Coordinates of C-alpha atoms and ligand atoms in Angstrom, one line a residue:
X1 CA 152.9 206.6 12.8
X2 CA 155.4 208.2 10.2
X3 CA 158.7 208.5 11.5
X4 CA 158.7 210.0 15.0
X5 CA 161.4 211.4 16.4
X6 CA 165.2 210.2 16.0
X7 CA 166.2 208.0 19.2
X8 CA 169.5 209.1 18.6
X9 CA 172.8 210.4 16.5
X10 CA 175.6 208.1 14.6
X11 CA 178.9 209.2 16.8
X12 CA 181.1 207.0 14.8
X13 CA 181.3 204.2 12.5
X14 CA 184.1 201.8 11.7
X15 CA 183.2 198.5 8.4
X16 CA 180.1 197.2 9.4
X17 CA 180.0 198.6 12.9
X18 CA 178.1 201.8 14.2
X19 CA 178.2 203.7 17.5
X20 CA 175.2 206.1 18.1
X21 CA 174.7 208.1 21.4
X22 CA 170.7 207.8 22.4
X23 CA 168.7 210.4 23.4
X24 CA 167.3 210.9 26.8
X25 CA 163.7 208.5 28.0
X26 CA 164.5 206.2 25.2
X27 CA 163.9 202.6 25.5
X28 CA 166.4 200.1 23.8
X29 CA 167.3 196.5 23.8
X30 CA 169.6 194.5 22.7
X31 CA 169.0 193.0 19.4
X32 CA 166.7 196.0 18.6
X33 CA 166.3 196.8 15.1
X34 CA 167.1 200.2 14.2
X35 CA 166.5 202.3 11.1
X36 CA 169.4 204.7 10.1
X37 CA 168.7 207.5 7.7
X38 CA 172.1 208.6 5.8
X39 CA 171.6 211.1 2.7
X40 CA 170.3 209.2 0.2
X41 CA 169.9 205.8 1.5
X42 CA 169.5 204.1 4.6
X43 CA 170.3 201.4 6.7
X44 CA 169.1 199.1 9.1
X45 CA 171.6 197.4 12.2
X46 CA 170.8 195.3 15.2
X47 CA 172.0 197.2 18.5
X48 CA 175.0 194.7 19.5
X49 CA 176.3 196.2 23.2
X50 CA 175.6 199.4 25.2
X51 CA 177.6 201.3 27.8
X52 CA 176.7 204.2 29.4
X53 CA 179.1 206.8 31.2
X54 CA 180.1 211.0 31.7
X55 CA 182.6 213.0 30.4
X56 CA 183.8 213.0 33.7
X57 CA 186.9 211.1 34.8
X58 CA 186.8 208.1 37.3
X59 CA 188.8 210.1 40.5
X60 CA 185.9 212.8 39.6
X61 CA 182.7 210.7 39.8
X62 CA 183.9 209.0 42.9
X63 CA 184.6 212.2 44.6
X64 CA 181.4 213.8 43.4
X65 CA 179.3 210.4 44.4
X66 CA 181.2 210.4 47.7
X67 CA 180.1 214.0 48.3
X68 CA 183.4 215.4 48.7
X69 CA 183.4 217.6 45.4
X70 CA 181.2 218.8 43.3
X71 CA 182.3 219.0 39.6
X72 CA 180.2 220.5 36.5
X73 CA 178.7 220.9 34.1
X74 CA 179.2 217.7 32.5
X75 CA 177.1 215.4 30.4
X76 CA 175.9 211.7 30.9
X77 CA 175.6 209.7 27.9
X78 CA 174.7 206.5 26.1
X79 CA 176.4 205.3 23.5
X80 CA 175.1 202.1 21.6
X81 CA 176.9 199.6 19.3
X82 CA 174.9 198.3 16.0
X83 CA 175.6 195.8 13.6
X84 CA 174.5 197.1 9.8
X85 CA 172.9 194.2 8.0
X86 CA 171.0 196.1 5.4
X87 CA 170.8 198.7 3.0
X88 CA 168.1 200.5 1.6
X89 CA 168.8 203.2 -1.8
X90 CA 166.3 204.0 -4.1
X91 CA 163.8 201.4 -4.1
X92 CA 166.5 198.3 -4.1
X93 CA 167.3 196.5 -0.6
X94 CA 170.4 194.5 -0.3
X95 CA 173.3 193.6 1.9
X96 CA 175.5 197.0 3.1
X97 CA 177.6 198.7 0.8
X98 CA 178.7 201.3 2.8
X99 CA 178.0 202.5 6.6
X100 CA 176.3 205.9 8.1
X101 CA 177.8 209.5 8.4
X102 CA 178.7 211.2 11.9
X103 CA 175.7 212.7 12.9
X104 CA 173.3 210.6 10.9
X105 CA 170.1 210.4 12.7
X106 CA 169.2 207.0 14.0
X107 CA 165.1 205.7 14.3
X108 CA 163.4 202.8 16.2
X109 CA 161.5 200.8 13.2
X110 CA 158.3 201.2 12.5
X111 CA 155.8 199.2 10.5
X112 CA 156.4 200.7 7.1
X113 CA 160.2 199.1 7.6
X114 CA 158.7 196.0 8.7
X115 CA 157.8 195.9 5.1
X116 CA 160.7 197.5 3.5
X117 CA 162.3 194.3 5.2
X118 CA 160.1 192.0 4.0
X119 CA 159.7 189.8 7.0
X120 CA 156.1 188.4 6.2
X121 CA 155.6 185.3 4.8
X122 CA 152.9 182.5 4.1
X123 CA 153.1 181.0 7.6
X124 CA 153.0 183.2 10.2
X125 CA 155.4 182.8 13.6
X126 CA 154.5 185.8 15.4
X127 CA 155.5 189.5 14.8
X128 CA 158.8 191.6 15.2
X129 CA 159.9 192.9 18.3
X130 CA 161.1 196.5 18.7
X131 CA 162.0 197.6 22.5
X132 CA 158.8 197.2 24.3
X133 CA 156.8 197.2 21.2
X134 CA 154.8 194.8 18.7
X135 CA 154.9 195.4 14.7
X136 CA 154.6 193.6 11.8
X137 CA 153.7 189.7 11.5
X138 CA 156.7 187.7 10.8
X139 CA 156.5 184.8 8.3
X140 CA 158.3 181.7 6.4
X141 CA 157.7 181.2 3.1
X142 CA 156.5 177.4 1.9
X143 CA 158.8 177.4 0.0
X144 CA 161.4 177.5 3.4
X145 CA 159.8 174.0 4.3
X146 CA 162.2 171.8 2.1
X147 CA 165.1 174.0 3.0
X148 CA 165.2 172.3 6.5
X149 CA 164.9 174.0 9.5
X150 CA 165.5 174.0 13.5
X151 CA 163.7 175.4 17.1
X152 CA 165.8 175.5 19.7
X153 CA 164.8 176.4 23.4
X154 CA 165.5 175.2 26.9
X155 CA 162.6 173.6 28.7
X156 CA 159.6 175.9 28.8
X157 CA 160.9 178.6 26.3
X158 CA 158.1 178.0 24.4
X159 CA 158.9 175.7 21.8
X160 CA 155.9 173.3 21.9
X161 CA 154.0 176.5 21.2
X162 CA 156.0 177.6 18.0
X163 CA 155.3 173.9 16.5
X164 CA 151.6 174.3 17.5
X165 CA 152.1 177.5 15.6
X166 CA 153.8 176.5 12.2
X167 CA 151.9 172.8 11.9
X168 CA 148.5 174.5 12.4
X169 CA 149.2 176.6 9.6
X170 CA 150.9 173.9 7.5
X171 CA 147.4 172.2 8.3
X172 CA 145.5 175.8 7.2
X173 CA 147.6 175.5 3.8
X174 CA 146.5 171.6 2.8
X175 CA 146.7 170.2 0.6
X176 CA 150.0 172.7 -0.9
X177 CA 151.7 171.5 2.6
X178 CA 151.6 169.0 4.8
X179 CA 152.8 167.6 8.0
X180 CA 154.3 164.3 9.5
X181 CA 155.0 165.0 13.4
X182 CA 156.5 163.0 16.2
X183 CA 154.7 164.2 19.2
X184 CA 157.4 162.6 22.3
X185 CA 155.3 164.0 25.1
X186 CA 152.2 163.2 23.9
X187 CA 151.4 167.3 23.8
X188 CA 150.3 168.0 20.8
X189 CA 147.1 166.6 20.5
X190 CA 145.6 167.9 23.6
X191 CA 148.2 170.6 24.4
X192 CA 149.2 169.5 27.8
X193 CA 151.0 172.2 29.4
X194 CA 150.0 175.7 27.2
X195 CA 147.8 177.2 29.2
X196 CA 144.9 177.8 28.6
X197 CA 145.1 174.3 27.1
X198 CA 144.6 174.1 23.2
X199 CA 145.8 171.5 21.2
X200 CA 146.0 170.9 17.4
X201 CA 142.4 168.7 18.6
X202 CA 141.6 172.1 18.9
X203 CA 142.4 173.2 15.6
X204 CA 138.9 173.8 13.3
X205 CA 140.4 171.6 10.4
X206 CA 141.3 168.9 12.8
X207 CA 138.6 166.3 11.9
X208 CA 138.7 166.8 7.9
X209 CA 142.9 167.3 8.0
X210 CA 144.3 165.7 10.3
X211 CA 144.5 162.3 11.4
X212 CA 146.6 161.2 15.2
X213 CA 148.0 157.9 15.4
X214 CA 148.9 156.4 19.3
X215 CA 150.5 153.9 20.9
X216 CA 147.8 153.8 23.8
X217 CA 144.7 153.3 21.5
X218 CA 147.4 150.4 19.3
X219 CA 147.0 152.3 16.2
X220 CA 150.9 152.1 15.8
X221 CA 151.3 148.5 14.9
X222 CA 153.6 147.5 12.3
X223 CA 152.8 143.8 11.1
X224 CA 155.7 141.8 10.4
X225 CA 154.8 140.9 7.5
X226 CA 155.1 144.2 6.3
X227 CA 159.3 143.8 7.1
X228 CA 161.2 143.0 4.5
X229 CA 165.5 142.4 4.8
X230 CA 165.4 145.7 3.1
X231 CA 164.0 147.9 6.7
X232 CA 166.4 146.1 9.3
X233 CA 169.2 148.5 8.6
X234 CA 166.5 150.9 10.1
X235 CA 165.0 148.9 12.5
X236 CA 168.6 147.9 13.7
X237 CA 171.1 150.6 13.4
X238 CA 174.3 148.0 14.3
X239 CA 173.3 145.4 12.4
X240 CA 176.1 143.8 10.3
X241 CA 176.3 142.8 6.4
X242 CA 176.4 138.6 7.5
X243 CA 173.0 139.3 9.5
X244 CA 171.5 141.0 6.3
X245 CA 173.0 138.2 3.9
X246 CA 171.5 135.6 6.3
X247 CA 168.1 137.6 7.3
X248 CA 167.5 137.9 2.9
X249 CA 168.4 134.1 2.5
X250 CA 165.4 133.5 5.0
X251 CA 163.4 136.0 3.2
X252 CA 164.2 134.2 0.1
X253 CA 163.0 130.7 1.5
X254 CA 159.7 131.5 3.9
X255 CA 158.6 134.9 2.0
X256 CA 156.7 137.4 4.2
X257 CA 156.1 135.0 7.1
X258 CA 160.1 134.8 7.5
X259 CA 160.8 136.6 11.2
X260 CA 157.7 134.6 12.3
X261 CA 159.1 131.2 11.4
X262 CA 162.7 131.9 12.0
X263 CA 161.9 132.7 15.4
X264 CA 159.6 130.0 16.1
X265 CA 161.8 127.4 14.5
X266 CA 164.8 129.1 16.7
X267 CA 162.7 129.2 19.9
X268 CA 161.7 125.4 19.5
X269 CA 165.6 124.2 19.0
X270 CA 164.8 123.0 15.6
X271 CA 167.5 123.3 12.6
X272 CA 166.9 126.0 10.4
X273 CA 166.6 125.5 6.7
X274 CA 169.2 128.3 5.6
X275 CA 172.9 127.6 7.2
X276 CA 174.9 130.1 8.6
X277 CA 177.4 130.6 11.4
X278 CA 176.2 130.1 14.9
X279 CA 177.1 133.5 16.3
X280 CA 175.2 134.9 13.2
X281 CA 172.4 133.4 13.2
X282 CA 172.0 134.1 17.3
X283 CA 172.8 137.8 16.8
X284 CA 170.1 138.1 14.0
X285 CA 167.1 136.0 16.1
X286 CA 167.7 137.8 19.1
X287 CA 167.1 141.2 17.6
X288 CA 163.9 139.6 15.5
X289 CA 162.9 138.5 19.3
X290 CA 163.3 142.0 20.5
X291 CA 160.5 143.3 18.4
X292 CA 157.9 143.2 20.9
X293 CA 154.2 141.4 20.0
X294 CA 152.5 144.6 21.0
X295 CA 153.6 146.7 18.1
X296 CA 155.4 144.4 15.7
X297 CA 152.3 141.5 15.5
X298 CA 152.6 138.6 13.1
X299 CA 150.2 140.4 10.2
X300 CA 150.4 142.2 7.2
X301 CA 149.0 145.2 8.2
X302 CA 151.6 148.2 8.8
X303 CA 150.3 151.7 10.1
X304 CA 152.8 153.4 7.9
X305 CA 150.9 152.6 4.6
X306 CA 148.1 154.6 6.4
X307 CA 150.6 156.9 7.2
X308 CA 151.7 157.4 3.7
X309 CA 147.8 157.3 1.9
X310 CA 147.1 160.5 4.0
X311 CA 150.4 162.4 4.2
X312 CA 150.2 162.0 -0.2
X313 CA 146.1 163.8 -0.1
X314 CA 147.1 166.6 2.1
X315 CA 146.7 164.6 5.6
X316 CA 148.5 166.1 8.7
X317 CA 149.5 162.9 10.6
X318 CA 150.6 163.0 13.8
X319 CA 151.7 160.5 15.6
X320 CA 152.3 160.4 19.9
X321 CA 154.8 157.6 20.5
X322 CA 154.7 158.5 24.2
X323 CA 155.1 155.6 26.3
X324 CA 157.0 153.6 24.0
X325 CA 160.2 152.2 25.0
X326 CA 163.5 154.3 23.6
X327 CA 164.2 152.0 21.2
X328 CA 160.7 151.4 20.3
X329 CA 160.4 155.1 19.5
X330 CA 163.3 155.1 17.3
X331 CA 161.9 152.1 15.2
X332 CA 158.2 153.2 14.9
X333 CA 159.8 157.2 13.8
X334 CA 162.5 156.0 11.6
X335 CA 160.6 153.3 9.9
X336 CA 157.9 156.0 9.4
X337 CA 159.8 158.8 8.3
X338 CA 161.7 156.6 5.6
X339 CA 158.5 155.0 4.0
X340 CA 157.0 158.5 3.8
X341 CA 160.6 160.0 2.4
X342 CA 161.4 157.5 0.0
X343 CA 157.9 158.0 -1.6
X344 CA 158.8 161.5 -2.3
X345 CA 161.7 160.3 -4.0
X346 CA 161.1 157.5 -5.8
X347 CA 158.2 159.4 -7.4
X348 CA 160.6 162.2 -8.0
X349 CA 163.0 160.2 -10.0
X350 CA 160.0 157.8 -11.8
X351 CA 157.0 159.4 -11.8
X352 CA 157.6 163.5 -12.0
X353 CA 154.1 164.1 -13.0
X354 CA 152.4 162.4 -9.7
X355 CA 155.5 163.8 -7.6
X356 CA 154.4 167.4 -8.7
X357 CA 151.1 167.0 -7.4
X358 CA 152.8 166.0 -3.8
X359 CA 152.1 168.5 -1.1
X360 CA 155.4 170.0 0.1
X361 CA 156.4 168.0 3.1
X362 CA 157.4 169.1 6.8
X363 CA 158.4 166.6 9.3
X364 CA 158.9 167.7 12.7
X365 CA 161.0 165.8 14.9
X366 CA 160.9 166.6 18.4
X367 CA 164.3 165.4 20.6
X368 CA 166.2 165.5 17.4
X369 CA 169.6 165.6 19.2
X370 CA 168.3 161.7 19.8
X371 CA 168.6 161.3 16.1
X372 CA 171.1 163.8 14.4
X373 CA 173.8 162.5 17.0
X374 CA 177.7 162.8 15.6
X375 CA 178.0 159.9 18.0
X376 CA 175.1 157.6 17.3
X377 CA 174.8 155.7 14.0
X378 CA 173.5 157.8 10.7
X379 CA 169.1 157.9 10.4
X380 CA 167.3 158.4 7.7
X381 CA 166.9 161.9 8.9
X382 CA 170.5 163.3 8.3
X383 CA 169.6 161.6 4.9
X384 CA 166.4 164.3 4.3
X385 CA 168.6 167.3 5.6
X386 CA 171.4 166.6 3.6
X387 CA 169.7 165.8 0.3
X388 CA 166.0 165.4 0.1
X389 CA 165.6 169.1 -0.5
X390 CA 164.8 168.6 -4.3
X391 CA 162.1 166.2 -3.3
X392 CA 160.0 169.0 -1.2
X393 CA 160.7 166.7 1.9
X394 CA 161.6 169.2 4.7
X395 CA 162.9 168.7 8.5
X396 CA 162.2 171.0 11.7
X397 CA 164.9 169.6 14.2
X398 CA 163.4 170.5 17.6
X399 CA 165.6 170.5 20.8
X400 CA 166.9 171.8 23.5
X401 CA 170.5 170.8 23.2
X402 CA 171.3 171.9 19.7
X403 CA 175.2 171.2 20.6
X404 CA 174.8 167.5 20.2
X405 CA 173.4 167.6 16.4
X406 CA 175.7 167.0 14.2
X407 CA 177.7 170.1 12.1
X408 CA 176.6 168.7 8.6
X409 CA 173.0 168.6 9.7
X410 CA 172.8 172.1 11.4
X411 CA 174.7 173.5 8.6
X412 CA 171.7 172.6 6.4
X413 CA 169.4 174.1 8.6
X414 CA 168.0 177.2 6.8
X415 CA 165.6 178.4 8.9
X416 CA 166.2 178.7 12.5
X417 CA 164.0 179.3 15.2
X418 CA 166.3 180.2 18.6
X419 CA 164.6 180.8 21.4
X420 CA 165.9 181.3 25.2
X421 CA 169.4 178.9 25.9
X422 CA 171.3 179.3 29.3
X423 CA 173.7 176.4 28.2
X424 CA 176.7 178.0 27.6
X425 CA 177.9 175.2 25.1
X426 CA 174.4 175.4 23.6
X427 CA 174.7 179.5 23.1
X428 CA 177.9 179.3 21.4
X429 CA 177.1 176.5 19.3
X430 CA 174.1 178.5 17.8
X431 CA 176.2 181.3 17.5
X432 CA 179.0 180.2 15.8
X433 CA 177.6 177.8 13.8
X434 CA 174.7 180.8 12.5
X435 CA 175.2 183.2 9.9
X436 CA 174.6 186.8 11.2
X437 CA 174.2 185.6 15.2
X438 CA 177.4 185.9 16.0
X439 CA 177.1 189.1 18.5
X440 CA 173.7 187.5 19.9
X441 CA 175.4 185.0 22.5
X442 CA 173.8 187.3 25.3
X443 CA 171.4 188.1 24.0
X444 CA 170.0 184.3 23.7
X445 CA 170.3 183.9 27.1
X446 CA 168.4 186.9 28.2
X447 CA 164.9 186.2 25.8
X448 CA 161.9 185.6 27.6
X449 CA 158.9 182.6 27.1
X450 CA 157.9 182.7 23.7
X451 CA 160.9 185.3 22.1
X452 CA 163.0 184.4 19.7
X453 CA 165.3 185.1 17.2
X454 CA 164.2 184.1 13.5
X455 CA 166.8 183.3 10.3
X456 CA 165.3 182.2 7.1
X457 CA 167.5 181.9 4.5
X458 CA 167.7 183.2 1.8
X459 CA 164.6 185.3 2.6
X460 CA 165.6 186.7 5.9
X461 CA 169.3 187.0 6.1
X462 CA 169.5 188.5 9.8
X463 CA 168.6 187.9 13.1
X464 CA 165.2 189.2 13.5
X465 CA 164.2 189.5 17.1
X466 CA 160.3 188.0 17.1
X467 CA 157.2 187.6 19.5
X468 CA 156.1 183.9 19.0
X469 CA 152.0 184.1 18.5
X470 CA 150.5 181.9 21.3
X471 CA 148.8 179.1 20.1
X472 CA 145.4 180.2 21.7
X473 CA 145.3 183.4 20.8
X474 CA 146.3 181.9 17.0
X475 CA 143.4 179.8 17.4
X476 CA 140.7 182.9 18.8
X477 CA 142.0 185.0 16.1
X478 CA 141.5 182.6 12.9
X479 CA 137.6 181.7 14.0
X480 CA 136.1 178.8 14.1
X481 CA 135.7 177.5 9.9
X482 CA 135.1 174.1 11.1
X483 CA 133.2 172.5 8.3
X484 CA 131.7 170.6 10.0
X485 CA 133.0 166.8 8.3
X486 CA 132.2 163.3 9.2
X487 CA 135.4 162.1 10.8
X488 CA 137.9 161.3 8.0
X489 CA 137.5 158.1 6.4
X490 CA 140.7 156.7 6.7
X491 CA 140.5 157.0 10.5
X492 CA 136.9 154.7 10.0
X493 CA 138.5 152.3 7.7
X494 CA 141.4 151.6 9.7
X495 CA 139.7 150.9 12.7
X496 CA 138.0 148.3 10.7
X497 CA 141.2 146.6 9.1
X498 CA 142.6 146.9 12.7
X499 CA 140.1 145.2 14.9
X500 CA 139.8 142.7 12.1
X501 CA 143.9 142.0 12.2
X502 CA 144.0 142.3 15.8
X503 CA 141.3 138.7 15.7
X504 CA 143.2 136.9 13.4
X505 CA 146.7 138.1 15.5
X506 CA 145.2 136.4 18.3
X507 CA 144.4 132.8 16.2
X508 CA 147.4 130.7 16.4
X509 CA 149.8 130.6 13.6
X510 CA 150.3 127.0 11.8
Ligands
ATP1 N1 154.5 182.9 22.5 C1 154.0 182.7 23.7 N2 153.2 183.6 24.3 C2 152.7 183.4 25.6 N3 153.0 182.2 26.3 C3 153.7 181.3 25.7 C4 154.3 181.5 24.4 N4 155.0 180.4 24.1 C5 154.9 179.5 25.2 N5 154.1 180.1 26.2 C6 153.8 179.5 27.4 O1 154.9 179.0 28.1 C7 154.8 177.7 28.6 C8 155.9 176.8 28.0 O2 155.8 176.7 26.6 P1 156.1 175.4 25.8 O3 155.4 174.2 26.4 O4 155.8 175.7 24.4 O5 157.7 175.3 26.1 P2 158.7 174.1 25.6 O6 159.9 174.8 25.1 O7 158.0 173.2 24.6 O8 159.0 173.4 26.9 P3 159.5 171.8 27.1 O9 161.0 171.8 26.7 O10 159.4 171.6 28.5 O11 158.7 171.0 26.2 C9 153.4 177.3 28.3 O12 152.6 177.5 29.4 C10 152.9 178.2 27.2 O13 151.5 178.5 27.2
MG2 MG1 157.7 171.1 24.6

């Protein structure tokens, strides 16, 4: 398909701005790309707004529509608005330095600019969308992965299907990437609500690749013992510096059994051995007591040393904390998430060579406005996106309210993934806050399941409108290379080490 016929004719331009009046029978939409040929370059712009009209005056149409009058000949037309983003001259593609000529001929895209554009990459989200038309597959690079990114969708847009879409193929690339995901509904595994129903279970590398970690089978306990002083400032966002000078002071006297024996000495009305002020010492025991028996036992096992063993060989983990209690969830992810983190970094700044051999890390964090919050104390994950970049560490920030993460955060977000918003405060917050999306308010209200609009900077520096690839088809497509594998090991072991914790948990302690 080379170049078919022009869809239309440049009627003016004005900076970065283009009108063009479009032939009859042609299909448009808004935030089309479209292909503009100008002498000896040419240039690509997003169609912004439409109107359509006649050369005739208003009094006119309304007395020829009434019946009353007929007036002629005169000529219906519509004229189009487009955005330029790129420029094409010779063989080099950059940013416009100029904009079309009056009467330049204007051209829906085709596959061979899909490639002049460059919008393929090593993991493939779907393909671009032109009018009613498929092209070209549409990609991130890995090397987008540490540069942070965000989906953003209202319920059912389809965003549960884009992170089935990226992870399996972070799981296809192991051990280069890797991925750590919170799965809040519990969807992932299974793939509750895509129909038909495929989950990354589903995937062929599942067995050898990935490893799924949940509440209901107990494979999320963290033993206490495993807490040091250090971790409360995750575990307990508003605690204060006397409860940390106290809660080390007990460290420094019982060791690793300390929350154990504090809160035993505490619960029997006994003095403990390390003095502090009342109010202190009640604030720090009652949060100690709030860390339930279920997931914080009194051992030394801690599912987040699993966690990190198989993230550091190229082990997706995923872990469903449905179920759990809010604040439960937010302990069990943020305790997670920083072990795994600060391993990248500590072996950055001590051990360079073992740190190079790292897969490059995504962690996808579902309800993120939960976390990135300008209102709720700091997490360790406005830490990543603001400066774990170096360390290969990436976030994808998935929600549907992408108002209530913070600026800094969504400023760092490189690659976005927008998908349909009605929220008006949602819209403009995207907009705004986005590079090149600021004539797409509408048009994010107006996608359909599974369309979206894709930024990846500094690779794709515009709005490209994209079909999502649903997950089964992904999955029908790439065949079945199962290898057939024993169940991981890790997955054997641990059940092991767990059942043998979970009988001595039950013993009491002296
Ligand atoms: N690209 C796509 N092509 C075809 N169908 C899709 C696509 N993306 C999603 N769907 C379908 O749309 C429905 C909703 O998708 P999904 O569960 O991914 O939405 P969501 O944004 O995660 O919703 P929620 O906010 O409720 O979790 C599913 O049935 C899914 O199969
Ligand atoms: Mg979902």
């Amino acid at each position: 398909m080379v170049n078919p016929e022009p869809i239309g004719f440049v009627c003016g331009t004005k900076g970065d701005s283009v009108s063009f009046l479009v032939n009859k029978n042609v299909n448009l939409a808004f935030g089309q790309i479209v292909r503009i040929d100008s002498s000896d370059r040419c240039f690509y712009a997003r169609v912004v707004n439409s109107e359509s009209s006649s050369t005739l005056e208003t009094i006119e149409q309304l007395r020829e529509a009434e019946g009353k009058e007929a007036f002629g000949p005169y000529s219906a037309y519509r004229r189009v608005e487009a955005m330029l983003f790129l420029e094409k001259r010779g063989g080099r593609v950059r940013s416009p330095t100029f904009n079309p000529n009056y009467r330049d001929k204007v051209y829906a895209t085709s596959e061979e600019d899909c490639s002049i554009l460059k919008l393929s990459g090593d993991l493939k989200l779907g393909r671009l969308r032109s009018a009613d038309q498929l092209l070209g597959t549409v990609g991130i690079d890995i090397s987008a992965i540490p540069r942070m990114m965000g989906m953003f969708g209202m319920t059912g847009s389809g965003k549960t299907n884009t992170e089935l879409i990226l992870n399996a193929q972070i799981i296809d690339n192991s051990p280069r990437t890797v991925a750590l995901i919170y799965d809040f509904a519990g969807q992932l595994l299974e793939g509750k609500e895509i129909e038909p129903q495929r989950g990354l279970k589903d995937h062929p590398l599942f067995h050898s690749k990935v490893q799924y970690y949940s509440a209901k089978d107990r494979k999320l306990a963290v033993g206490l013992r495993t807490i040091t002083p250090a971790k409360l400032d995750t575990l307990f966002p508003d605690i204060q510096p006397p409860q940390k000078r106290f809660a080390w002071a007990l460290y420094q006297h019982f060791g690793v059994t300390w929350i154990e024996m504090s809160r035993e000495i505490y619960a029997n009305s006994e003095k403990l051995p390390v003095h502090a002020n009342k109010v202190v010492v009640e604030a720090l025991i009652q949060k100690l007591s709030s860390l339930s028996n279920e997931l914080f036992p009194a051992t030394n096992y801690s599912f987040v040393n699993s966690v990190l063993q198989n993230i550091c060989k190229g082990i997706t983990c995923l872990i469903d904390i449905s179920g759990l209690r809010s604040e439960d969830q937010k302990r069990i992810v943020c305790l997670s998430a920083s072990v795994v983190a600060e391993h990248y970094k500590h072996a950055w700044e001590e051990n360079y060579e073992e740190w190079q051999k790292l897969p490059t890390l995504l962690i996808t964090l579902e309800e993120a406005h939960e976390f990135l919050d300008p209102n709720s104390s700091r997490t360790i994950f406005s830490d990543v996106a603001l400066t774990y970049r170096k360390y290969r560490v990436g976030l994808n920030a998935v929600t549907p309210r992408p108002s209530r993460i913070t600026f800094d955060v969504f400023a760092e977000l490189w690659t976005k993934v927008i998908m349909k918003t009605e929220l008006k405060k949602d819209r403009q917050y995207l907009t705004e806050n986005t590079p090149y999306m600021e004539y797409s308010e509408t048009e994010i209200k107006m996608l359909d399941v599974g369309e979206a609009l894709l930024i990846s900077e500094p690779k794709i520096k515009f709005a490209v409108p994209i079909k999502v690839t649903h997950y089964p088809a992904y999955l029908e497509k790439r065949g079945n290379a199962d290898y057939s594998l024993a169940a991981s090991s890790p997955l054997a072991s641990m059940d092991t080490r767990l059942k043998q914790l979970s009988e001595q948990s039950t013993k009491p302690l002296m």
